[in-house]
Coordinates of C-alpha atoms in Angstrom, one line a residue:
Chain A
X26 CA -152.0 214.8 -24.6
X27 CA -155.4 214.9 -23.1
X28 CA -156.1 212.0 -20.6
X29 CA -159.6 210.6 -20.1
X30 CA -160.2 209.2 -16.6
X31 CA -163.3 207.1 -16.5
X32 CA -164.9 205.9 -13.3
X33 CA -165.8 203.5 -11.9
X34 CA -163.9 200.8 -13.7
X35 CA -166.6 198.3 -12.8
X36 CA -169.8 198.2 -11.0
X37 CA -172.6 195.9 -10.0
X38 CA -176.2 197.0 -10.4
X39 CA -179.7 195.6 -10.4
X40 CA -182.3 195.9 -13.1
X41 CA -184.2 199.1 -12.5
X42 CA -181.2 200.9 -10.9
X43 CA -180.1 204.4 -12.0
X44 CA -176.5 204.1 -13.2
X45 CA -174.0 207.0 -13.6
X46 CA -170.6 206.7 -15.3
X47 CA -168.2 209.7 -15.3
X48 CA -165.4 210.7 -17.6
X49 CA -163.0 213.5 -16.7
X50 CA -160.7 215.1 -19.2
X51 CA -157.4 216.5 -18.2
X52 CA -158.1 219.6 -20.4
X53 CA -161.1 221.4 -21.7
X54 CA -162.5 219.3 -24.6
X55 CA -165.7 221.4 -25.1
X56 CA -168.3 218.8 -26.1
X57 CA -166.1 216.6 -28.3
X58 CA -167.1 213.5 -26.4
X59 CA -168.9 210.3 -27.3
X60 CA -170.1 207.3 -25.3
X61 CA -170.1 203.7 -26.6
X62 CA -171.5 200.5 -25.4
X63 CA -169.7 197.2 -26.1
X64 CA -171.0 193.7 -25.4
X65 CA -168.6 190.7 -25.4
X66 CA -167.5 189.8 -28.9
X67 CA -169.4 192.6 -30.4
X68 CA -168.6 195.9 -32.2
X69 CA -168.8 199.1 -30.1
X70 CA -172.1 200.9 -30.5
X71 CA -172.3 204.7 -30.2
X72 CA -174.9 205.8 -27.7
X73 CA -174.2 209.5 -27.3
X74 CA -172.3 212.1 -29.4
X75 CA -171.4 215.7 -28.8
X76 CA -171.6 215.0 -25.1
X77 CA -175.4 215.0 -24.8
X78 CA -177.0 214.1 -28.2
X79 CA -178.7 210.7 -28.2
X80 CA -177.8 208.4 -31.2
X81 CA -180.9 207.6 -33.3
X82 CA -182.4 204.3 -32.2
X83 CA -180.9 204.3 -28.7
X84 CA -183.4 204.1 -25.9
X85 CA -184.2 207.3 -24.1
X86 CA -183.1 205.8 -20.7
X87 CA -179.6 206.7 -21.9
X88 CA -178.5 210.3 -21.5
X89 CA -175.3 212.2 -21.6
X90 CA -174.3 215.5 -20.0
X91 CA -171.4 217.8 -19.4
X92 CA -168.9 220.0 -21.2
X93 CA -165.4 221.1 -20.7
X94 CA -163.7 218.5 -18.5
X95 CA -166.5 216.5 -16.8
X96 CA -169.0 214.3 -18.5
X97 CA -171.6 211.8 -17.4
X98 CA -173.4 208.9 -18.9
X99 CA -176.6 208.1 -17.1
X100 CA -178.9 205.1 -17.5
X101 CA -182.1 206.0 -15.8
X102 CA -183.4 202.5 -15.3
X103 CA -181.0 199.7 -16.0
X104 CA -182.4 196.9 -18.2
X105 CA -181.1 193.4 -18.7
X106 CA -179.7 194.2 -22.1
X107 CA -177.7 197.1 -20.7
X108 CA -175.1 194.9 -19.0
X109 CA -172.0 195.7 -21.0
X110 CA -168.9 197.7 -21.0
X111 CA -169.1 201.5 -21.6
X112 CA -166.4 203.7 -23.0
X113 CA -166.0 207.5 -23.4
X114 CA -164.0 208.9 -26.2
X115 CA -162.7 212.5 -26.7
X116 CA -162.0 213.8 -30.2
X117 CA -161.1 217.3 -29.5
X118 CA -157.4 217.3 -30.3
X119 CA -154.8 214.7 -31.2
X120 CA -154.4 212.1 -30.0
X121 CA -158.0 211.1 -29.5
X122 CA -158.3 208.9 -26.5
X123 CA -160.8 206.4 -25.0
X124 CA -161.5 206.1 -21.3
X125 CA -160.5 202.9 -19.7
X126 CA -164.0 201.5 -19.7
X127 CA -166.7 200.7 -17.2
X128 CA -168.0 197.2 -16.9
X129 CA -171.6 197.1 -15.7
X130 CA -172.4 193.7 -14.2
X131 CA -175.5 192.2 -12.7
X132 CA -175.7 192.4 -8.9
Chain B
X7 CA -177.4 201.0 -46.1
X8 CA -174.4 202.7 -44.7
X9 CA -171.8 200.2 -43.8
X10 CA -168.1 199.4 -43.5
X11 CA -167.0 195.9 -44.4
X12 CA -163.5 194.7 -43.3
X13 CA -161.2 192.0 -44.6
X14 CA -160.9 188.7 -42.9
X15 CA -158.8 187.4 -40.0
X16 CA -155.1 187.3 -40.3
X17 CA -152.3 185.2 -38.6
X18 CA -148.9 186.7 -38.9
X19 CA -145.4 185.9 -37.5
X20 CA -143.5 188.4 -35.4
X21 CA -141.7 190.9 -37.6
X22 CA -144.2 190.5 -40.5
X23 CA -146.7 193.1 -41.8
X24 CA -150.4 193.1 -42.1
X25 CA -152.8 195.1 -44.2
X26 CA -156.4 195.4 -43.3
X27 CA -159.0 196.8 -45.6
X28 CA -162.3 198.6 -44.9
X29 CA -164.7 199.0 -47.7
X30 CA -167.4 201.7 -47.4
X31 CA -170.8 201.7 -49.0
X32 CA -174.0 203.7 -48.8
X33 CA -172.4 207.1 -48.4
X34 CA -170.0 209.4 -50.2
X35 CA -166.7 208.0 -49.1
X36 CA -164.6 211.2 -49.6
X37 CA -167.0 213.2 -47.4
X38 CA -165.9 211.5 -44.2
X39 CA -162.7 210.4 -42.6
X40 CA -161.9 206.9 -41.5
X41 CA -160.4 206.2 -38.0
X42 CA -158.8 202.9 -36.9
X43 CA -159.3 201.5 -33.4
X44 CA -157.9 198.3 -32.0
X45 CA -158.7 196.2 -29.0
X46 CA -156.3 193.6 -27.5
X47 CA -157.9 190.5 -26.0
X48 CA -159.7 191.5 -22.7
X49 CA -158.5 195.1 -23.0
X50 CA -160.0 198.4 -23.8
X51 CA -160.3 200.4 -27.0
X52 CA -157.2 202.1 -28.4
X53 CA -157.4 204.9 -31.1
X54 CA -154.7 204.3 -33.7
X55 CA -155.2 207.2 -36.0
X56 CA -157.3 208.5 -39.0
X57 CA -157.2 209.4 -42.6
X58 CA -159.1 211.9 -44.6
X59 CA -159.9 210.3 -48.0
X60 CA -160.2 213.5 -50.1
X61 CA -156.8 214.8 -49.3
X62 CA -155.1 211.7 -47.7
X63 CA -154.1 213.7 -44.6
X64 CA -153.3 211.3 -41.8
X65 CA -152.7 211.5 -38.0
X66 CA -151.3 208.5 -36.2
X67 CA -151.0 207.7 -32.5
X68 CA -147.5 208.5 -31.3
X69 CA -146.8 204.9 -30.2
X70 CA -147.5 203.6 -33.7
X71 CA -145.7 206.2 -35.7
X72 CA -143.1 204.6 -38.0
X73 CA -145.0 201.3 -38.0
X74 CA -148.4 202.2 -39.3
X75 CA -149.6 203.6 -42.6
X76 CA -153.2 204.4 -43.4
X77 CA -154.3 204.9 -47.0
X78 CA -157.4 205.1 -49.1
X79 CA -158.5 204.2 -52.6
X80 CA -161.4 206.5 -53.5
X81 CA -162.1 204.6 -56.7
X82 CA -163.2 201.6 -54.6
X83 CA -164.2 203.5 -51.5
X84 CA -161.8 201.4 -49.5
X85 CA -159.5 202.4 -46.6
X86 CA -156.4 200.4 -45.6
X87 CA -154.4 200.1 -42.5
X88 CA -150.9 198.5 -42.7
X89 CA -149.0 197.7 -39.6
X90 CA -145.4 196.6 -39.9
X91 CA -142.8 194.9 -37.7
X92 CA -145.6 193.1 -35.9
X93 CA -145.1 192.0 -32.3
X94 CA -147.1 189.8 -30.0
X95 CA -148.7 192.7 -28.3
X96 CA -150.2 193.8 -31.7
X97 CA -152.6 190.8 -31.4
X98 CA -156.0 192.5 -31.4
X99 CA -159.2 193.1 -33.1
X100 CA -158.8 196.0 -35.5
X101 CA -161.8 198.2 -36.3
X102 CA -162.4 201.0 -38.8
X103 CA -165.0 203.6 -38.1
X104 CA -166.5 206.5 -39.9
X105 CA -165.8 210.0 -38.6
X106 CA -167.4 213.2 -39.8
X107 CA -165.2 216.1 -40.9
X108 CA -165.9 218.8 -38.3
X109 CA -169.3 217.2 -37.7
X110 CA -169.7 215.4 -34.3
X111 CA -172.9 213.9 -35.4
X112 CA -170.9 211.5 -37.6
X113 CA -168.1 210.8 -35.2
X114 CA -167.7 207.0 -34.9
X115 CA -171.3 206.4 -35.9
X116 CA -170.5 203.5 -38.2
X117 CA -168.1 200.7 -37.4
X118 CA -166.7 197.8 -39.4
X119 CA -167.2 194.4 -38.1
X120 CA -163.6 194.1 -36.9
X121 CA -160.6 192.1 -38.1
X122 CA -158.8 189.7 -35.8
X123 CA -155.0 189.9 -36.2
X124 CA -153.0 187.3 -34.4
X125 CA -149.3 187.6 -34.1
X126 CA -147.7 184.3 -33.2
X127 CA -144.5 182.4 -34.0

């Protein structure tokens, strides 16, 4: 099974900060990776698909990069509405797995 | 608009079964697969498996094999997830999500609103 290691598990940041979250796959997953944002009590929302493609309607401050085994979600300038938990997901081979999540909190 | 609408919250006793429905609208149901994801209280997301409506092929997470069955009814554009022999650690919000067939652009792009399943004696 492919393991997804997401880091950090939590972080504190200020509005305007540049934030980077990483997911590492235990094997090559090409670009079969998506990123999701989830706020408390809400449904996960897809931000990025195919590792670097921005979901329609998602602000351009969100970007994704990487392929193979290392992937990054970057928020270029953190906004108040971005405080949430972020998850990566690989869907390259079964079983698909989510990263453990990164909780972004207000500093 | 494209949406997935799930059935309502359930409370079950340990050992019982639960069947959650997920009704699709706004797109051709058989052209996409449906994945199921769950989230225990305060925990992360867990992929449970998926089903391809047009051929009913399924793939289940290993830890759930033998207890979970995913089905579809193409006549009503509805997917179902049944979980048997419920335990307290099955208490979670259960989500369905649309997944493209060989198309990453539709991978988990649409989610149901979630169904809370509580297992308690």
